[in-house]
């Protein structure tokens, strides 16, 4: 009894004010169920992942009026959560304990600018005690800074340059121009990337992802159940996770190797395919650097050669982040690559559809490269 | 940027007792004599939970760094420093810094913001002069 993704729900996305994350979550689940040709009451399993707002969880069952669930949990592995939820849902479906699982992420970190509140991700003003407080007092309170430190280490070790990272930003914006869901659709050039303001050197503004309000949900069910449903089933052929637990000391691979080096081969082996077979690549891209490091760790190029790889035209031949990714479309943690993967696997990408889409790799990344999840999706069964 | 205010909690009380008297305390393993970062709860070398506090020499080299640009503040520099004992610390870098900080030798000093604990920062071990 193999598991498939049978429904996808994406709410209104971006600078959408006046709605809470739980409201986005409920809407996303309703949209996903409708997309799958199911009613909300058909759902008997629910997995939730809350964003920085921190308020999407078990209460979603009541918000949706769901009765007699046979699976309900909050999942938290940061940016790897979306992939993890699909993995747990697939295992639950394949075991027979549940029929229809909704996996949902929602967040509402952006406040109406007229209210004077900045994005919660900025982090400034938080004043925790203890070790977190020491980092904040030292000026290290933003993911931007942490990823800048990791990026610089890769640059110093392998000679990676900011211009090379710029190729990723430019290529993804070109994809976003063809994505009606994308928030940023105006083309950019390498010069635009280089001239964009510093956030935390060596990261420019155009190295960094967007922040979005909204919600995304997918419906996981069995291939048998999906056979009678309206959407093309997206088969979940393989999956993996990796959580390196970097030691902060000599020999640490922080910034040099991510968990994708483990979760990738695990997922590919389960699917019975190799990296060379992959047609479409949807990578977590909180920063351009995350894309570059992931390409190396999945084996699309050799370790340390990500810079020349992306600058040498690889992003023209390899379909990477075909919706524009978190850099240019919308930032829904791991649901950004997952949602675009479902669209591409179904062949519903419209102007941006990749002609050959038999195997789609989805990569989640959380923390400071601390948590990885990989999915191998396909319109075809094993 | 001057360092901010930080208050101690139970996990950091001894560490900040150290910074108050000018000591940079890190963790020393009772079992294998290995060193680990002050935040460690388990020895990264032998997995023993038996860790004691011991002062580091306070010297090390820069592993990686970033100049952070924040609206309304002058740019400031943070980094990861590998202490000579081995553990990595993420702290602010101050003083007269060269543009390329890779492997720069640094030493810990302490700032004493009013209303908070003494905060360690790293500064070049020797005065650096522009070439």
Short mmCIF file of C-alpha atoms in Angstrom, two decimals:
data_model
loop_
_atom_site.label_atom_id
_atom_site.label_comp_id
_atom_site.label_asym_id
_atom_site.label_seq_id
_atom_site.Cartn_x
_atom_site.Cartn_y
_atom_site.Cartn_z
CA UNK A 1 0.00 0.00 0.00
CA UNK A 2 2.24 2.83 -1.21
CA UNK A 3 1.61 6.43 -0.20
CA UNK A 4 0.96 9.38 -2.48
CA UNK A 5 0.34 13.10 -2.25
CA UNK A 6 -3.20 13.59 -3.53
CA UNK A 7 -3.92 17.20 -2.62
CA UNK A 8 -2.17 20.57 -2.36
CA UNK A 9 -3.57 23.70 -0.73
CA UNK A 10 -1.86 27.10 -0.92
CA UNK A 11 -3.54 30.11 0.70
CA UNK A 12 -3.21 33.72 -0.35
CA UNK A 13 0.47 34.40 0.27
CA UNK A 14 2.86 37.17 1.19
CA UNK A 15 1.99 40.54 2.70
CA UNK A 16 -1.46 39.36 3.74
CA UNK A 17 -2.43 41.03 6.99
CA UNK A 18 -5.22 40.61 9.49
CA UNK A 19 -5.23 36.81 9.54
CA UNK A 20 -3.59 34.61 12.15
CA UNK A 21 -1.39 31.58 11.45
CA UNK A 22 -4.10 29.16 12.74
CA UNK A 23 -6.55 30.73 10.27
CA UNK A 24 -4.07 30.29 7.41
CA UNK A 25 -3.49 26.69 8.53
CA UNK A 26 -7.20 25.84 8.54
CA UNK A 27 -7.67 27.47 5.13
CA UNK A 28 -4.70 25.56 3.70
CA UNK A 29 -6.11 22.22 4.89
CA UNK A 30 -9.57 23.05 3.44
CA UNK A 31 -7.94 23.99 0.12
CA UNK A 32 -5.83 20.82 0.07
CA UNK A 33 -8.83 18.60 0.80
CA UNK A 34 -10.86 20.29 -1.94
CA UNK A 35 -7.94 19.97 -4.36
CA UNK A 36 -7.82 16.24 -3.57
CA UNK A 37 -11.53 15.88 -4.20
CA UNK A 38 -12.15 15.08 -0.53
CA UNK A 39 -14.15 16.72 2.21
CA UNK A 40 -12.44 17.91 5.36
CA UNK A 41 -14.28 15.21 7.30
CA UNK A 42 -12.48 12.56 5.20
CA UNK A 43 -9.26 13.54 6.99
CA UNK A 44 -8.41 11.09 9.76
CA UNK A 45 -4.82 12.17 10.38
CA UNK A 46 -3.37 15.63 11.00
CA UNK A 47 0.27 16.71 11.32
CA UNK A 48 1.05 20.34 12.03
CA UNK A 49 4.23 22.42 11.87
CA UNK A 50 4.20 25.89 13.30
CA UNK A 51 6.41 28.71 12.09
CA UNK A 52 7.85 31.59 14.04
CA UNK A 53 4.38 32.69 15.14
CA UNK A 54 4.35 29.51 17.21
CA UNK A 55 0.61 29.05 17.43
CA UNK A 56 -0.35 26.29 14.95
CA UNK A 57 -0.78 22.99 16.74
CA UNK A 58 -3.19 20.46 18.16
CA UNK A 59 -5.99 23.03 18.37
CA UNK A 60 -6.22 22.91 14.59
CA UNK A 61 -8.32 19.77 14.99
CA UNK A 62 -11.04 21.81 16.71
CA UNK A 63 -10.61 24.76 14.33
CA UNK A 64 -11.41 22.36 11.47
CA UNK A 65 -14.14 20.49 13.37
CA UNK A 66 -12.32 17.18 12.88
CA UNK A 67 -13.71 14.25 14.91
CA UNK A 68 -12.21 10.86 15.73
CA UNK A 69 -8.74 11.43 14.29
CA UNK A 70 -6.51 8.36 14.27
CA UNK A 71 -3.28 10.39 14.03
CA UNK A 72 -2.57 13.87 15.44
CA UNK A 73 0.78 15.46 16.29
CA UNK A 74 2.80 18.62 16.13
CA UNK A 75 6.08 18.16 14.24
CA UNK A 76 9.07 20.46 14.72
CA UNK A 77 12.38 20.08 12.92
CA UNK A 78 12.37 23.66 11.56
CA UNK A 79 12.89 23.84 7.81
CA UNK A 80 13.04 20.07 7.45
CA UNK A 81 9.57 19.66 8.98
CA UNK A 82 7.52 19.65 5.79
CA UNK A 83 9.50 16.73 4.40
CA UNK A 84 9.43 15.02 7.80
CA UNK A 85 5.64 15.36 8.04
CA UNK A 86 5.20 13.74 4.62
CA UNK A 87 7.53 10.93 5.71
CA UNK A 88 5.58 10.26 8.92
CA UNK A 89 2.29 10.50 7.03
CA UNK A 90 3.52 8.05 4.37
CA UNK A 91 4.65 5.57 7.01
CA UNK A 92 1.32 5.91 8.85
CA UNK A 93 -0.66 5.35 5.64
CA UNK A 94 1.51 2.43 4.55
CA UNK A 95 1.10 0.79 7.98
CA UNK A 96 -2.67 0.95 7.66
CA UNK A 97 -3.26 3.00 10.81
CA UNK A 98 -4.77 5.93 8.92
CA UNK A 99 -6.24 6.72 5.47
CA UNK A 100 -6.01 10.44 4.78
CA UNK A 101 -3.40 12.63 6.48
CA UNK A 102 -3.26 16.41 6.16
CA UNK A 103 0.22 17.92 6.71
CA UNK A 104 0.17 21.67 7.21
CA UNK A 105 2.51 24.61 7.81
CA UNK A 106 1.35 28.17 8.39
CA UNK A 107 2.92 31.34 9.68
CA UNK A 108 2.08 35.02 10.02
CA UNK A 109 5.29 36.79 11.04
CA UNK A 110 4.59 39.94 8.99
CA UNK A 111 2.57 42.60 10.77
CA UNK A 112 0.69 45.37 9.01
CA UNK A 113 3.32 48.12 8.61
CA UNK A 114 0.74 50.68 9.78
CA UNK A 115 0.81 48.92 13.16
CA UNK A 116 4.51 49.80 13.45
CA UNK A 117 5.61 46.23 14.21
CA UNK A 118 8.50 44.79 12.20
CA UNK A 119 8.90 41.22 11.04
CA UNK A 120 9.45 38.83 13.91
CA UNK A 121 12.43 37.33 12.07
CA UNK A 122 14.45 40.51 12.58
CA UNK A 123 15.06 39.33 16.13
CA UNK A 124 16.22 42.73 17.38
CA UNK A 125 14.77 43.69 20.71
CA UNK A 126 14.57 40.15 21.97
CA UNK A 127 16.54 39.93 25.20
CA UNK A 128 16.78 36.32 26.35
CA UNK A 129 18.93 35.33 29.36
CA UNK A 130 21.76 32.81 29.51
CA UNK A 131 23.57 31.45 26.45
CA UNK A 132 21.01 32.82 23.99
CA UNK A 133 21.35 36.13 25.74
CA UNK A 134 25.13 36.05 25.40
CA UNK A 135 24.78 35.50 21.65
CA UNK A 136 22.23 38.31 21.38
CA UNK A 137 24.36 40.67 23.49
CA UNK A 138 27.26 39.86 21.13
CA UNK A 139 25.10 40.92 18.16
CA UNK A 140 24.35 37.37 16.97
CA UNK A 141 20.55 37.11 17.06
CA UNK A 142 19.56 36.60 13.43
CA UNK A 143 19.66 33.60 11.12
CA UNK A 144 21.21 36.01 8.59
CA UNK A 145 24.31 36.31 10.77
CA UNK A 146 24.60 32.58 11.41
CA UNK A 147 24.32 31.73 7.71
CA UNK A 148 26.80 34.50 6.91
CA UNK A 149 29.32 32.80 9.19
CA UNK A 150 28.69 29.45 7.47
CA UNK A 151 28.92 31.02 4.00
CA UNK A 152 32.19 32.76 4.80
CA UNK A 153 33.67 29.46 5.98
CA UNK A 154 32.78 27.81 2.66
CA UNK A 155 34.24 30.77 0.78
CA UNK A 156 37.50 30.64 2.74
CA UNK A 157 37.79 26.87 2.35
CA UNK A 158 36.81 26.42 -1.30
CA UNK A 159 37.13 29.86 -2.88
CA UNK A 160 33.41 30.33 -3.37
CA UNK A 161 32.51 33.92 -4.28
CA UNK A 162 29.56 36.26 -3.80
CA UNK A 163 29.23 36.56 -7.60
CA UNK A 164 28.80 32.79 -7.84
CA UNK A 165 26.02 32.95 -5.25
CA UNK A 166 24.49 35.73 -7.33
CA UNK A 167 23.95 33.30 -10.21
CA UNK A 168 21.56 31.36 -7.95
CA UNK A 169 19.55 34.49 -7.09
CA UNK A 170 19.32 35.54 -10.75
CA UNK A 171 18.32 32.08 -11.99
CA UNK A 172 15.61 31.68 -9.38
CA UNK A 173 14.17 35.11 -10.11
CA UNK A 174 13.88 34.10 -13.76
CA UNK A 175 11.84 31.06 -12.68
CA UNK A 176 9.71 33.26 -10.39
CA UNK A 177 8.83 35.50 -13.32
CA UNK A 178 6.87 32.53 -14.68
CA UNK A 179 5.16 31.71 -11.36
CA UNK A 180 1.88 33.54 -10.74
CA UNK A 181 2.18 32.67 -7.02
CA UNK A 182 5.59 34.36 -6.66
CA UNK A 183 5.93 37.56 -4.65
CA UNK A 184 9.02 38.85 -6.54
CA UNK A 185 8.68 38.55 -10.30
CA UNK A 186 10.76 41.41 -11.74
CA UNK A 187 13.95 40.08 -13.37
CA UNK A 188 17.27 40.82 -11.64
CA UNK A 189 20.84 40.85 -12.91
CA UNK A 190 24.12 39.84 -11.32
CA UNK A 191 24.84 43.56 -10.90
CA UNK A 192 21.55 43.97 -9.00
CA UNK A 193 22.66 41.17 -6.70
CA UNK A 194 26.12 42.67 -6.16
CA UNK A 195 24.69 46.14 -5.61
CA UNK A 196 21.99 45.06 -3.17
CA UNK A 197 22.73 46.20 0.35
CA UNK A 198 24.72 44.14 2.79
CA UNK A 199 22.72 42.21 5.35
CA UNK A 200 25.56 40.32 7.02
CA UNK A 201 28.70 40.08 4.91
CA UNK A 202 29.20 38.07 2.71
CA UNK A 203 25.40 37.94 2.27
CA UNK A 204 23.67 40.67 0.29
CA UNK A 205 19.94 41.37 0.49
CA UNK A 206 19.40 39.30 -2.68
CA UNK A 207 21.09 36.30 -1.04
CA UNK A 208 18.30 36.16 1.54
CA UNK A 209 14.81 34.66 1.41
CA UNK A 210 11.54 36.53 1.67
CA UNK A 211 9.27 36.51 4.70
CA UNK A 212 5.66 35.56 3.97
CA UNK A 213 2.32 35.20 5.70
CA UNK A 214 0.26 32.23 4.58
CA UNK A 215 -0.24 28.49 4.82
CA UNK A 216 0.39 25.38 2.72
CA UNK A 217 -1.02 21.89 3.22
CA UNK A 218 -0.73 18.56 1.42
CA UNK A 219 -2.95 15.49 1.64
CA UNK A 220 -1.18 12.13 1.91
CA UNK A 221 -3.18 8.97 1.25
CA UNK A 222 -2.75 5.53 -0.30
CA UNK A 223 -2.26 5.02 -4.03
CA UNK A 224 -5.42 2.87 -3.98
CA UNK A 225 -7.51 5.66 -2.48
CA UNK A 226 -5.97 8.22 -4.85
CA UNK A 227 -6.85 6.17 -7.90
CA UNK A 228 -10.43 7.50 -7.76
CA UNK A 229 -9.43 11.09 -6.93
CA UNK A 230 -9.23 13.92 -9.46
CA UNK A 231 -5.58 15.02 -9.23
CA UNK A 232 -2.65 13.06 -10.70
CA UNK A 233 -1.19 11.14 -7.75
CA UNK A 234 2.32 12.10 -6.71
CA UNK A 235 4.05 8.96 -5.48
CA UNK A 236 6.40 9.19 -2.51
CA UNK A 237 9.16 6.86 -3.64
CA UNK A 238 11.87 7.55 -1.11
CA UNK A 239 12.76 9.62 1.89
CA UNK A 240 15.51 10.35 4.38
CA UNK A 241 16.53 12.64 7.21
CA UNK A 242 19.85 13.78 8.66
CA UNK A 243 20.71 15.77 11.77
CA UNK A 244 24.51 16.18 11.92
CA UNK A 245 24.81 17.58 15.47
CA UNK A 246 27.82 19.72 14.56
CA UNK A 247 30.48 19.87 17.24
CA UNK A 248 31.62 23.45 17.84
CA UNK A 249 35.29 22.66 17.63
CA UNK A 250 38.12 21.36 15.46
CA UNK A 251 36.98 19.10 12.64
CA UNK A 252 33.48 20.58 12.55
CA UNK A 253 31.90 20.48 9.09
CA UNK A 254 29.70 23.49 9.83
CA UNK A 255 29.37 25.45 6.60
CA UNK A 256 31.23 22.79 4.61
CA UNK A 257 28.92 19.74 4.57
CA UNK A 258 25.20 19.61 5.40
CA UNK A 259 22.92 16.74 6.37
CA UNK A 260 21.84 16.46 2.74
CA UNK A 261 24.97 14.33 2.26
CA UNK A 262 23.22 11.67 4.38
CA UNK A 263 19.49 12.26 3.79
CA UNK A 264 20.02 12.37 0.01
CA UNK A 265 21.60 8.93 -0.46
CA UNK A 266 19.11 7.43 2.03
CA UNK A 267 16.16 8.71 0.01
CA UNK A 268 17.65 7.84 -3.38
CA UNK A 269 18.44 4.30 -2.27
CA UNK A 270 14.90 3.82 -0.99
CA UNK A 271 13.52 5.06 -4.31
CA UNK A 272 15.91 2.81 -6.23
CA UNK A 273 17.33 5.67 -8.30
CA UNK A 274 20.54 7.70 -8.48
CA UNK A 275 21.13 11.44 -8.40
CA UNK A 276 21.75 11.38 -12.17
CA UNK A 277 18.15 10.22 -12.66
CA UNK A 278 16.64 13.32 -11.02
CA UNK A 279 14.73 15.62 -13.41
CA UNK A 280 13.60 18.43 -11.12
CA UNK A 281 15.36 19.74 -7.99
CA UNK A 282 13.46 21.70 -5.34
CA UNK A 283 15.91 22.81 -2.63
CA UNK A 284 15.35 24.68 0.59
CA UNK A 285 16.81 28.10 -0.12
CA UNK A 286 16.69 30.30 2.96
CA UNK A 287 19.90 31.74 1.45
CA UNK A 288 21.59 31.33 -1.93
CA UNK A 289 24.37 29.56 -0.04
CA UNK A 290 21.97 26.86 1.16
CA UNK A 291 21.28 26.01 -2.49
CA UNK A 292 24.96 25.88 -3.37
CA UNK A 293 25.84 23.66 -0.40
CA UNK A 294 22.86 21.37 -1.05
CA UNK A 295 23.83 20.92 -4.72
CA UNK A 296 27.26 19.75 -3.56
CA UNK A 297 25.95 17.48 -0.81
CA UNK A 298 23.38 15.76 -3.04
CA UNK A 299 26.19 15.09 -5.50
CA UNK A 300 25.11 17.25 -8.44
CA UNK A 301 28.74 18.45 -8.37
CA UNK A 302 31.84 17.63 -6.35
CA UNK A 303 32.38 19.01 -2.85
CA UNK A 304 33.74 22.54 -3.03
CA UNK A 305 32.84 22.99 -6.70
CA UNK A 306 29.37 24.43 -6.13
CA UNK A 307 30.56 27.93 -7.01
CA UNK A 308 31.98 27.18 -10.47
CA UNK A 309 29.06 24.76 -11.01
CA UNK A 310 26.32 27.38 -10.58
CA UNK A 311 28.32 30.10 -12.35
CA UNK A 312 29.15 27.83 -15.28
CA UNK A 313 25.64 27.42 -16.61
CA UNK A 314 24.47 24.43 -14.58
CA UNK A 315 21.33 26.31 -13.55
CA UNK A 316 20.41 26.54 -17.23
CA UNK A 317 20.53 22.78 -17.77
CA UNK A 318 19.46 21.53 -14.33
CA UNK A 319 15.94 22.59 -13.24
CA UNK A 320 16.49 23.97 -9.72
CA UNK A 321 13.83 25.77 -7.66
CA UNK A 322 11.47 26.13 -10.57
CA UNK A 323 8.95 28.28 -8.73
CA UNK A 324 11.52 30.85 -7.67
CA UNK A 325 12.02 29.29 -4.26
CA UNK A 326 12.03 31.10 -0.96
CA UNK A 327 14.32 33.72 -2.48
CA UNK A 328 11.69 34.95 -4.94
CA UNK A 329 8.32 33.16 -4.59
CA UNK A 330 7.18 32.65 -1.01
CA UNK A 331 8.71 31.59 2.30
CA UNK A 332 6.72 28.75 3.80
CA UNK A 333 9.68 26.87 5.29
CA UNK A 334 9.89 23.37 3.75
CA UNK A 335 6.48 23.75 2.13
CA UNK A 336 8.04 26.06 -0.47
CA UNK A 337 10.11 23.35 -2.19
CA UNK A 338 7.46 20.68 -1.47
CA UNK A 339 4.56 22.64 -3.00
CA UNK A 340 6.53 23.41 -6.17
CA UNK A 341 7.61 19.76 -6.37
CA UNK A 342 3.97 18.61 -6.29
CA UNK A 343 3.06 21.12 -9.01
CA UNK A 344 5.95 19.98 -11.22
CA UNK A 345 5.40 16.26 -10.60
CA UNK A 346 1.74 16.68 -11.63
CA UNK A 347 2.77 18.54 -14.77
CA UNK A 348 0.80 21.63 -13.69
CA UNK A 349 3.65 24.14 -13.83
CA UNK A 350 2.22 26.02 -16.80
CA UNK A 351 4.78 28.33 -18.38
CA UNK A 352 7.47 27.02 -16.03
CA UNK A 353 6.67 23.31 -16.33
CA UNK A 354 9.80 21.19 -16.74
CA UNK A 355 9.08 18.86 -19.70
CA UNK A 356 10.64 15.80 -18.09
CA UNK A 357 9.43 15.47 -14.50
CA UNK A 358 9.49 11.76 -13.71
CA UNK A 359 11.67 12.20 -10.62
CA UNK A 360 11.55 15.25 -8.37
CA UNK A 361 13.93 15.73 -5.43
CA UNK A 362 12.66 17.83 -2.49
CA UNK A 363 15.10 19.09 0.12
CA UNK A 364 14.28 20.58 3.53
CA UNK A 365 16.83 22.35 5.70
CA UNK A 366 16.41 23.66 9.24
CA UNK A 367 18.32 25.48 11.93
CA UNK A 368 21.86 26.46 10.93
CA UNK A 369 22.14 23.56 8.45
CA UNK A 370 21.28 21.34 11.45
CA UNK A 371 18.27 19.41 10.12
CA UNK A 372 17.71 17.90 6.71
CA UNK A 373 14.91 15.97 5.05
CA UNK A 374 14.76 14.60 1.52
CA UNK A 375 11.84 13.28 -0.54
CA UNK A 376 11.90 11.62 -3.95
CA UNK A 377 8.54 12.21 -5.67
CA UNK A 378 7.21 10.92 -8.97
CA UNK A 379 4.02 10.89 -11.03
CA UNK A 380 4.76 7.17 -11.50
CA UNK A 381 4.61 4.36 -8.95
CA UNK A 382 7.77 2.44 -8.04
CA UNK B 1 28.60 48.29 18.39
CA UNK B 2 28.83 48.08 22.16
CA UNK B 3 27.77 44.70 23.48
CA UNK B 4 24.22 44.39 24.78
CA UNK B 5 22.84 43.52 28.17
CA UNK B 6 22.65 39.88 29.20
CA UNK B 7 21.37 38.39 32.45
CA UNK B 8 22.58 35.09 33.85
CA UNK B 9 20.41 32.02 34.34
CA UNK B 10 21.14 28.81 36.24
CA UNK B 11 23.10 27.30 33.33
CA UNK B 12 25.35 30.35 32.90
CA UNK B 13 25.88 31.46 36.53
CA UNK B 14 29.39 30.05 36.86
CA UNK B 15 30.39 31.26 33.39
CA UNK B 16 29.41 34.83 34.26
CA UNK B 17 31.08 34.58 37.66
CA UNK B 18 34.16 33.91 35.52
CA UNK B 19 33.70 36.82 33.14
CA UNK B 20 33.17 39.14 36.12
CA UNK B 21 36.69 38.35 37.36
CA UNK B 22 38.23 38.29 33.88
CA UNK B 23 38.26 34.53 33.29
CA UNK B 24 36.93 32.86 30.14
CA UNK B 25 35.59 29.57 31.51
CA UNK B 26 35.12 26.56 29.25
CA UNK B 27 34.31 22.92 30.00
CA UNK B 28 36.89 20.30 30.89
CA UNK B 29 36.04 16.59 30.88
CA UNK B 30 36.61 14.75 34.17
CA UNK B 31 36.94 11.47 32.25
CA UNK B 32 39.11 12.13 29.18
CA UNK B 33 40.62 15.59 29.91
CA UNK B 34 39.08 16.88 26.66
CA UNK B 35 37.95 20.49 26.27
CA UNK B 36 34.53 21.62 25.13
CA UNK B 37 32.58 24.84 24.65
CA UNK B 38 30.99 26.49 27.69
CA UNK B 39 27.51 25.52 26.44
CA UNK B 40 28.38 21.79 26.27
CA UNK B 41 26.46 19.39 28.50
CA UNK B 42 28.25 16.28 27.21
CA UNK B 43 31.92 15.84 26.32
CA UNK B 44 32.16 15.82 22.49
CA UNK B 45 35.21 13.55 22.70
CA UNK B 46 34.01 10.73 25.00
CA UNK B 47 30.29 11.49 25.56
CA UNK B 48 30.75 11.72 29.33
CA UNK B 49 28.35 14.08 31.11
CA UNK B 50 30.96 14.79 33.80
CA UNK B 51 32.22 18.26 32.88
CA UNK B 52 33.92 20.83 35.10
CA UNK B 53 34.55 24.53 34.58
CA UNK B 54 38.15 25.58 33.90
CA UNK B 55 39.65 28.84 32.62
CA UNK B 56 40.81 28.96 29.00
CA UNK B 57 43.99 30.81 28.10
CA UNK B 58 41.72 33.21 26.20
CA UNK B 59 43.71 33.09 22.99
CA UNK B 60 42.77 31.59 19.64
CA UNK B 61 42.22 32.22 15.94
CA UNK B 62 39.30 33.35 13.80
CA UNK B 63 37.54 30.49 11.94
CA UNK B 64 34.92 32.62 10.20
CA UNK B 65 33.40 36.06 10.60
CA UNK B 66 30.74 38.46 9.38
CA UNK B 67 30.35 42.22 9.32
CA UNK B 68 26.70 42.71 10.30
CA UNK B 69 24.72 45.63 8.90
CA UNK B 70 21.63 46.58 10.90
CA UNK B 71 19.44 49.62 10.34
CA UNK B 72 20.30 52.41 12.77
CA UNK B 73 23.58 50.86 13.92
CA UNK B 74 27.15 51.16 12.64
CA UNK B 75 28.36 47.87 11.12
CA UNK B 76 29.90 45.51 13.66
CA UNK B 77 31.88 42.28 13.38
CA UNK B 78 31.06 38.89 14.87
CA UNK B 79 32.89 35.63 14.42
CA UNK B 80 33.62 32.09 15.43
CA UNK B 81 36.94 31.80 17.24
CA UNK B 82 38.76 28.53 17.79
CA UNK B 83 40.37 28.70 21.21
CA UNK B 84 43.85 27.27 21.53
CA UNK B 85 42.25 24.55 23.69
CA UNK B 86 40.00 23.67 20.69
CA UNK B 87 36.42 24.75 21.45
CA UNK B 88 34.69 27.29 19.21
CA UNK B 89 33.08 30.43 20.62
CA UNK B 90 30.72 32.77 18.75
CA UNK B 91 31.31 36.29 19.99
CA UNK B 92 31.83 39.86 18.87
CA UNK B 93 35.18 40.92 17.42
CA UNK B 94 36.34 44.40 18.38
CA UNK B 95 39.35 46.66 18.07
CA UNK B 96 41.34 47.58 14.98
CA UNK B 97 40.42 44.71 12.63
CA UNK B 98 41.95 43.99 9.22
CA UNK B 99 39.57 43.34 6.31
CA UNK B 100 40.56 39.67 6.02
CA UNK B 101 40.20 38.04 9.40
CA UNK B 102 40.92 34.44 8.37
CA UNK B 103 43.14 32.76 10.97
CA UNK B 104 43.72 36.09 12.72
CA UNK B 105 45.18 35.54 16.20
CA UNK B 106 42.87 37.02 18.83
CA UNK B 107 42.57 37.20 22.61
CA UNK B 108 39.57 37.55 24.87
CA UNK B 109 38.83 40.76 26.71
CA UNK B 110 35.74 41.66 28.71
CA UNK B 111 33.22 44.45 28.42
CA UNK B 112 31.16 45.52 31.41
CA UNK B 113 27.86 47.01 30.24
CA UNK B 114 25.89 48.65 33.02
CA UNK B 115 23.00 46.53 34.25
CA UNK B 116 24.23 43.22 32.84
CA UNK B 117 26.89 40.56 33.08
CA UNK B 118 30.47 41.03 31.82
CA UNK B 119 30.55 39.94 28.16
CA UNK B 120 33.67 38.43 26.54
CA UNK B 121 34.75 39.79 23.16
CA UNK B 122 37.77 38.99 21.00
CA UNK B 123 40.32 41.53 19.85
CA UNK B 124 43.51 41.13 17.76
CA UNK B 125 46.25 39.54 19.85
CA UNK B 126 48.74 42.06 18.47
CA UNK B 127 48.22 45.61 17.29
CA UNK B 128 47.57 45.43 13.57
CA UNK B 129 48.88 48.09 11.22
CA UNK B 130 47.63 48.68 7.69
CA UNK B 131 50.28 47.66 5.12
#
